[in-house]
């Protein structure tokens, strides 16, 4: 569904500074960008919004020469340019502040500023000239920086400021900012916006990537919305509102929730009042004292599925970590079946009956270098019958693995076949099967169906519903609204580390939900 | 006192191979590669110096040849790491085994000797007295009367410091070494700077080998480097890849290398005495590791 809300060609006053046509980029079988057209008028602030994975960053990396497109063209000031490398982009006056700070530790702020175009006298680095230009740039941005400090000692806000100065030092006319506000405190965001406005007033063009719609509407004149690698619409920010952008960004509402969904066909006991998992007042601080998770109160009852909706990077990772025991909340309390496990490690919690379906099975779920049985036994290898006194019983290991393979219908050559030989769907089946087999009380499922085919998805959903029926409490973290609607009894919304809303299964308002997810509406918690 | 003075007199000379290899390793480290292959560069340099000096009668041409030999070995080593993504530790170990094996094979085949090659009338690097300094009692012989490569090595310490911290190529080299991706994003050909740092390391280590073969002992032996490439590694680790502290470490290890020779025949078994410099390296590195961990807030306990 491509809905052109406002026609852009009419409203572009100045010549296009940057023009992309038909940009397509694939990574293996994943399409990151497909036929993307984008026109950015000179001297404007233009935002590109979309969920994580919508293809925004890939597109910007193509513009800056860090990736080469499979098809399509890039035009700068009306002339076609082959962006072979960042050098080419820099030569055409393009600069980019990437999501992850691209400053070089070990070098001073001053050295970082001039790197690549150092003032020199007879090959010797002319530190005095560099310092003079640095001072002028700092004055222009109304900031002060300790130029002789190693960059790793600067605050995050200062590092970003330094990156902006670096672009100005090279006299970039088109500045790309990829999610610049995610690392900043609210005060620093205001400062950044003031800088961006003054840059645009100078006649520079700004491309601003974000998924925070309130910010985008505050700073940008024109907004392009991307979804699943395509441009869905380009709108004037004056002629739109956050609700409309949120709908464009998240897409059509999933099929209406049926009270008699698939879940109804599986025998199920009503949720019991006892909490399988409870978080009380949990907070996690990130580097630089930023709150990544704040005041989380969340209980999952036995026989209940609680869905966590939210755009990735809003505290999901930290939530997983404190539930599983990879990190301690500070402050906060975690209980599992009524027992305080706040200070227990992962192994102790697993013994108490929590299992984990990881978002990326290749990183956290499977031993890709080993055999299928290594991955299969990793929760039980240290107990009989698989081992006695530290000695593995290979016969039992094979038998156990074969058992999982048969019970969960995994297509595999046998327990000793390499893990790599399994297809993505079968690998996920093995991990899900192993975790379900070991679980009793609580399942933590993080994006359990990401990268899994339709058959695999159905299998995983069926297993989760079956467990719920047996009285297991399930915390389901997912970006797929359809998945949450289908499985969850309740849905909570996570935004910037806080729970900003909660919906009962049969009372979900999709518009309200997407506004909460994108920060257009802050909900009761943050108000 | 006599033994101490003798040891100090020998220290500067014996430190030179360590100093040169450590300076090379330091540049390479700053350029982003931990060079385990310094040993091979030194060995090749030692042989090249003996061969060319023997053929031409000019030890300075020998030193030049050693630098060239180190470079020739270092370039493919670097390319394998930067362009093909080989692991630098494995590549370095491989280089050491390869070069030692190749020389061990070629020596009998090409020169008809086993293990040691000592051509008759081999010119050595001359010893030069520094005017006035030479005449200072006690101190004079410690500082003066060394070969030109030793003086050059010490001159290189401030020059390398200036190169790394005061010139634009030095800045780019450090940038490429510190963060390859970020350096590329800043528009720098990071791989090329990494390769350059390896080549410089090869040349310097090669010259270090030459000083050992035609400056100190006057022959080539297949086992003559005897782990000095690794001691150099320890020296720039100790010095946190900064020129002056690294030079100080090279001097310290050189002192114990010199002491080891002087202490032989004093009643302690030779094999034990020969262990002394290596023992000092282990102790120093342990102390450095502990103090660094303390400073950074507690030793990690697994």
Tab-separated table of N, CA and C in Angstrom, chain A residues 242-333:
chain	number	residue	atom	x	y	z
A	242	UNK	N	1.142	13.498	14.188
A	242	UNK	CA	1.870	12.307	14.613
A	242	UNK	C	1.059	11.045	14.422
A	243	UNK	N	-0.240	11.148	14.640
A	243	UNK	CA	-1.081	9.972	14.481
A	243	UNK	C	-1.001	9.422	13.068
A	244	UNK	N	-1.067	10.322	12.106
A	244	UNK	CA	-1.010	9.891	10.711
A	244	UNK	C	0.344	9.247	10.411
A	245	UNK	N	1.419	9.903	10.888
A	245	UNK	CA	2.752	9.349	10.653
A	245	UNK	C	2.886	7.975	11.305
A	246	UNK	N	2.358	7.850	12.516
A	246	UNK	CA	2.463	6.576	13.233
A	246	UNK	C	1.766	5.475	12.449
A	247	UNK	N	0.588	5.792	11.906
A	247	UNK	CA	-0.128	4.773	11.134
A	247	UNK	C	0.656	4.389	9.890
A	248	UNK	N	1.238	5.399	9.225
A	248	UNK	CA	2.020	5.111	8.022
A	248	UNK	C	3.231	4.244	8.357
A	249	UNK	N	3.839	4.538	9.495
A	249	UNK	CA	5.067	3.878	9.887
A	249	UNK	C	4.828	2.432	10.310
A	250	UNK	N	3.768	2.229	11.066
A	250	UNK	CA	3.508	0.888	11.596
A	250	UNK	C	2.740	0.050	10.595
A	251	UNK	N	1.978	0.700	9.707
A	251	UNK	CA	1.266	-0.050	8.684
A	251	UNK	C	-0.170	-0.265	9.067
A	252	UNK	N	-0.814	-1.118	8.265
A	252	UNK	CA	-2.225	-1.392	8.492
A	252	UNK	C	-2.407	-2.093	9.819
A	253	UNK	N	-3.533	-1.869	10.441
A	253	UNK	CA	-3.838	-2.603	11.666
A	253	UNK	C	-3.939	-4.081	11.321
A	254	UNK	N	-3.386	-4.935	12.174
A	254	UNK	CA	-3.490	-6.365	11.896
A	254	UNK	C	-4.941	-6.815	11.981
A	255	UNK	N	-5.195	-8.020	11.489
A	255	UNK	CA	-6.568	-8.522	11.467
A	255	UNK	C	-7.188	-8.374	12.855
A	256	UNK	N	-8.470	-8.067	12.905
A	256	UNK	CA	-9.103	-7.828	14.202
A	256	UNK	C	-8.930	-9.027	15.124
A	257	UNK	N	-8.847	-8.725	16.389
A	257	UNK	CA	-8.635	-9.783	17.367
A	257	UNK	C	-9.916	-10.601	17.499
A	258	UNK	N	-9.788	-11.892	17.334
A	258	UNK	CA	-10.952	-12.741	17.510
A	258	UNK	C	-10.891	-13.357	18.894
A	259	UNK	N	-11.985	-13.236	19.587
A	259	UNK	CA	-12.017	-13.783	20.941
A	259	UNK	C	-11.826	-15.292	20.901
A	260	UNK	N	-12.249	-15.884	19.794
A	260	UNK	CA	-12.052	-17.315	19.642
A	260	UNK	C	-10.923	-17.536	18.646
A	261	UNK	N	-9.763	-17.017	18.970
A	261	UNK	CA	-8.590	-17.196	18.093
A	261	UNK	C	-8.093	-18.618	18.184
A	262	UNK	N	-6.919	-18.824	17.638
A	262	UNK	CA	-6.332	-20.162	17.675
A	262	UNK	C	-6.159	-20.624	19.106
A	263	UNK	N	-5.932	-19.635	19.966
A	263	UNK	CA	-5.722	-19.978	21.363
A	263	UNK	C	-6.887	-20.744	21.951
A	264	UNK	N	-8.086	-20.434	21.431
A	264	UNK	CA	-9.267	-21.036	22.021
A	264	UNK	C	-9.330	-22.535	21.757
A	265	UNK	N	-8.699	-22.975	20.686
A	265	UNK	CA	-8.784	-24.387	20.347
A	265	UNK	C	-7.894	-25.230	21.244
A	266	UNK	N	-6.923	-24.587	21.890
A	266	UNK	CA	-6.045	-25.335	22.773
A	266	UNK	C	-6.660	-25.314	24.170
A	267	UNK	N	-6.697	-26.481	24.775
A	267	UNK	CA	-7.261	-26.555	26.119
A	267	UNK	C	-6.546	-25.576	27.024
A	268	UNK	N	-7.289	-24.866	27.827
A	268	UNK	CA	-6.612	-23.858	28.627
A	268	UNK	C	-7.334	-23.658	29.942
A	269	UNK	N	-6.516	-23.567	30.976
A	269	UNK	CA	-7.067	-23.219	32.267
A	269	UNK	C	-6.996	-21.718	32.391
A	270	UNK	N	-7.924	-21.073	33.089
A	270	UNK	CA	-7.826	-19.624	33.245
A	270	UNK	C	-6.577	-19.279	34.051
A	271	UNK	N	-6.030	-18.082	33.805
A	271	UNK	CA	-4.832	-17.706	34.536
A	271	UNK	C	-5.075	-17.747	36.038
A	272	UNK	N	-4.107	-18.234	36.760
A	272	UNK	CA	-4.233	-18.268	38.211
A	272	UNK	C	-3.689	-16.968	38.778
A	273	UNK	N	-4.023	-16.707	40.025
A	273	UNK	CA	-3.636	-15.428	40.587
A	273	UNK	C	-2.162	-15.347	40.964
A	274	UNK	N	-1.540	-16.503	41.120
A	274	UNK	CA	-0.145	-16.464	41.563
A	274	UNK	C	0.742	-15.942	40.420
A	275	UNK	N	1.740	-15.114	40.750
A	275	UNK	CA	2.614	-14.541	39.735
A	275	UNK	C	3.730	-15.523	39.418
A	276	UNK	N	3.874	-15.831	38.120
A	276	UNK	CA	4.992	-16.663	37.708
A	276	UNK	C	6.269	-15.822	37.758
A	277	UNK	N	6.112	-14.558	37.339
A	277	UNK	CA	7.264	-13.655	37.275
A	277	UNK	C	6.779	-12.277	37.680
A	278	UNK	N	7.551	-11.602	38.515
A	278	UNK	CA	7.163	-10.239	38.875
A	278	UNK	C	8.376	-9.338	38.953
A	279	UNK	N	8.238	-8.160	38.363
A	279	UNK	CA	9.272	-7.127	38.458
A	279	UNK	C	8.674	-5.979	39.254
A	280	UNK	N	9.432	-5.487	40.233
A	280	UNK	CA	8.933	-4.380	41.045
A	280	UNK	C	9.920	-3.236	41.035
A	281	UNK	N	9.485	-2.128	40.496
A	281	UNK	CA	10.295	-0.902	40.514
A	281	UNK	C	11.674	-1.064	39.918
A	282	UNK	N	11.779	-1.810	38.842
A	282	UNK	CA	13.106	-2.108	38.294
A	282	UNK	C	13.623	-0.980	37.414
A	283	UNK	N	14.900	-0.658	37.602
A	283	UNK	CA	15.551	0.353	36.771
A	283	UNK	C	16.923	-0.154	36.374
A	284	UNK	N	17.381	0.285	35.199
A	284	UNK	CA	18.727	-0.031	34.734
A	284	UNK	C	19.332	1.245	34.188
A	285	UNK	N	20.537	1.550	34.622
A	285	UNK	CA	21.230	2.729	34.110
A	285	UNK	C	22.232	2.320	33.049
A	286	UNK	N	22.335	3.137	32.018
A	286	UNK	CA	23.308	2.878	30.971
A	286	UNK	C	24.543	3.723	31.193
A	287	UNK	N	25.469	3.689	30.252
A	287	UNK	CA	26.667	4.511	30.374
A	287	UNK	C	26.284	5.991	30.432
A	288	UNK	N	26.971	6.734	31.252
A	288	UNK	CA	26.700	8.156	31.356
A	288	UNK	C	25.463	8.461	32.167
A	289	UNK	N	24.965	7.470	32.930
A	289	UNK	CA	23.858	7.717	33.838
A	289	UNK	C	22.499	7.834	33.168
A	290	UNK	N	22.437	7.475	31.875
A	290	UNK	CA	21.136	7.521	31.226
A	290	UNK	C	20.277	6.347	31.685
A	291	UNK	N	19.000	6.588	31.976
A	291	UNK	CA	18.109	5.518	32.390
A	291	UNK	C	17.669	4.726	31.167
A	292	UNK	N	18.004	3.451	31.134
A	292	UNK	CA	17.586	2.626	30.006
A	292	UNK	C	16.270	1.937	30.312
A	293	UNK	N	16.032	1.759	31.605
A	293	UNK	CA	14.810	1.102	32.049
A	293	UNK	C	14.448	1.805	33.346
A	294	UNK	N	13.175	2.141	33.528
A	294	UNK	CA	12.840	2.990	34.664
A	294	UNK	C	11.493	2.605	35.258
A	295	UNK	N	11.491	2.317	36.533
A	295	UNK	CA	10.244	2.085	37.263
A	295	UNK	C	9.361	1.026	36.658
A	296	UNK	N	9.949	-0.104	36.312
A	296	UNK	CA	9.153	-1.148	35.670
A	296	UNK	C	8.449	-1.999	36.729
A	297	UNK	N	7.131	-1.983	36.705
A	297	UNK	CA	6.321	-2.879	37.532
A	297	UNK	C	5.549	-3.767	36.565
A	298	UNK	N	5.810	-5.044	36.641
A	298	UNK	CA	5.199	-5.925	35.656
A	298	UNK	C	5.069	-7.311	36.284
A	299	UNK	N	3.866	-7.876	36.196
A	299	UNK	CA	3.685	-9.229	36.727
A	299	UNK	C	3.099	-10.118	35.644
A	300	UNK	N	3.609	-11.322	35.530
A	300	UNK	CA	3.062	-12.304	34.603
A	300	UNK	C	2.501	-13.426	35.447
A	301	UNK	N	1.198	-13.644	35.350
A	301	UNK	CA	0.589	-14.686	36.169
A	301	UNK	C	0.769	-16.047	35.525
A	302	UNK	N	0.633	-17.069	36.301
A	302	UNK	CA	0.704	-18.426	35.763
A	302	UNK	C	-0.439	-18.603	34.779
A	303	UNK	N	-0.130	-19.139	33.595
A	303	UNK	CA	-1.164	-19.353	32.599
A	303	UNK	C	-1.579	-18.102	31.861
A	304	UNK	N	-0.665	-17.156	31.795
A	304	UNK	CA	-0.988	-15.908	31.116
A	304	UNK	C	0.152	-15.540	30.165
A	305	UNK	N	-0.210	-14.948	29.018
A	305	UNK	CA	0.829	-14.405	28.133
A	305	UNK	C	0.742	-12.891	28.184
A	306	UNK	N	1.852	-12.252	28.591
A	306	UNK	CA	1.905	-10.795	28.601
A	306	UNK	C	2.799	-10.361	27.443
A	307	UNK	N	2.251	-9.547	26.569
A	307	UNK	CA	3.019	-9.079	25.418
A	307	UNK	C	3.662	-7.736	25.719
A	308	UNK	N	4.887	-7.543	25.230
A	308	UNK	CA	5.552	-6.258	25.381
A	308	UNK	C	5.697	-5.667	23.983
A	309	UNK	N	4.961	-4.600	23.710
A	309	UNK	CA	5.045	-3.949	22.414
A	309	UNK	C	6.016	-2.783	22.527
A	310	UNK	N	6.625	-2.431	21.424
A	310	UNK	CA	7.536	-1.297	21.459
A	310	UNK	C	8.539	-1.426	20.337
A	311	UNK	N	9.078	-0.289	19.944
A	311	UNK	CA	10.096	-0.290	18.905
A	311	UNK	C	11.419	-0.644	19.555
A	312	UNK	N	12.177	-1.461	18.873
A	312	UNK	CA	13.417	-1.949	19.452
A	312	UNK	C	14.307	-0.814	19.943
A	313	UNK	N	15.027	-1.084	21.011
A	313	UNK	CA	15.925	-0.065	21.543
A	313	UNK	C	15.269	0.796	22.596
A	314	UNK	N	14.066	0.432	23.018
A	314	UNK	CA	13.384	1.209	24.048
A	314	UNK	C	13.437	0.533	25.412
A	315	UNK	N	14.395	-0.384	25.576
A	315	UNK	CA	14.562	-1.024	26.876
A	315	UNK	C	14.314	-2.527	26.840
A	316	UNK	N	13.999	-3.068	25.658
A	316	UNK	CA	13.716	-4.505	25.556
A	316	UNK	C	14.904	-5.344	25.997
A	317	UNK	N	16.084	-4.960	25.505
A	317	UNK	CA	17.287	-5.736	25.835
A	317	UNK	C	17.520	-5.754	27.349
A	318	UNK	N	17.348	-4.601	27.967
A	318	UNK	CA	17.591	-4.496	29.399
A	318	UNK	C	16.534	-5.290	30.175
A	319	UNK	N	15.315	-5.281	29.657
A	319	UNK	CA	14.240	-6.057	30.289
A	319	UNK	C	14.587	-7.545	30.264
A	320	UNK	N	15.032	-8.020	29.130
A	320	UNK	CA	15.450	-9.420	29.014
A	320	UNK	C	16.563	-9.710	30.018
A	321	UNK	N	17.538	-8.812	30.074
A	321	UNK	CA	18.703	-9.032	30.938
A	321	UNK	C	18.316	-9.148	32.410
A	322	UNK	N	17.401	-8.294	32.864
A	322	UNK	CA	17.093	-8.369	34.298
A	322	UNK	C	16.175	-9.546	34.617
A	323	UNK	N	15.361	-9.958	33.648
A	323	UNK	CA	14.507	-11.116	33.901
A	323	UNK	C	15.356	-12.385	33.960
A	324	UNK	N	16.308	-12.465	33.045
A	324	UNK	CA	17.105	-13.684	32.936
A	324	UNK	C	18.242	-13.705	33.950
A	325	UNK	N	18.635	-12.540	34.459
A	325	UNK	CA	19.697	-12.513	35.460
A	325	UNK	C	21.061	-12.178	34.895
A	326	UNK	N	21.110	-11.629	33.680
A	326	UNK	CA	22.396	-11.248	33.102
A	326	UNK	C	22.839	-9.889	33.625
A	327	UNK	N	21.906	-9.157	34.200
A	327	UNK	CA	22.172	-7.854	34.775
A	327	UNK	C	21.295	-7.688	36.006
A	328	UNK	N	21.740	-6.917	36.992
A	328	UNK	CA	20.911	-6.676	38.177
A	328	UNK	C	20.210	-5.334	38.012
A	329	UNK	N	18.911	-5.292	38.347
A	329	UNK	CA	18.240	-3.984	38.314
A	329	UNK	C	18.739	-3.149	39.492
A	330	UNK	N	18.777	-1.861	39.316
A	330	UNK	CA	19.247	-0.977	40.387
A	330	UNK	C	18.444	0.292	40.368
A	331	UNK	N	17.478	0.519	41.180
A	331	UNK	CA	16.985	-0.441	42.179
A	331	UNK	C	15.995	-1.393	41.523
A	332	UNK	N	15.352	-2.240	42.339
A	332	UNK	CA	14.321	-3.109	41.799
A	332	UNK	C	14.406	-4.501	42.372
A	333	UNK	N	13.295	-5.246	42.185
A	333	UNK	CA	13.203	-6.588	42.732
A	333	UNK	C	12.622	-7.491	41.667
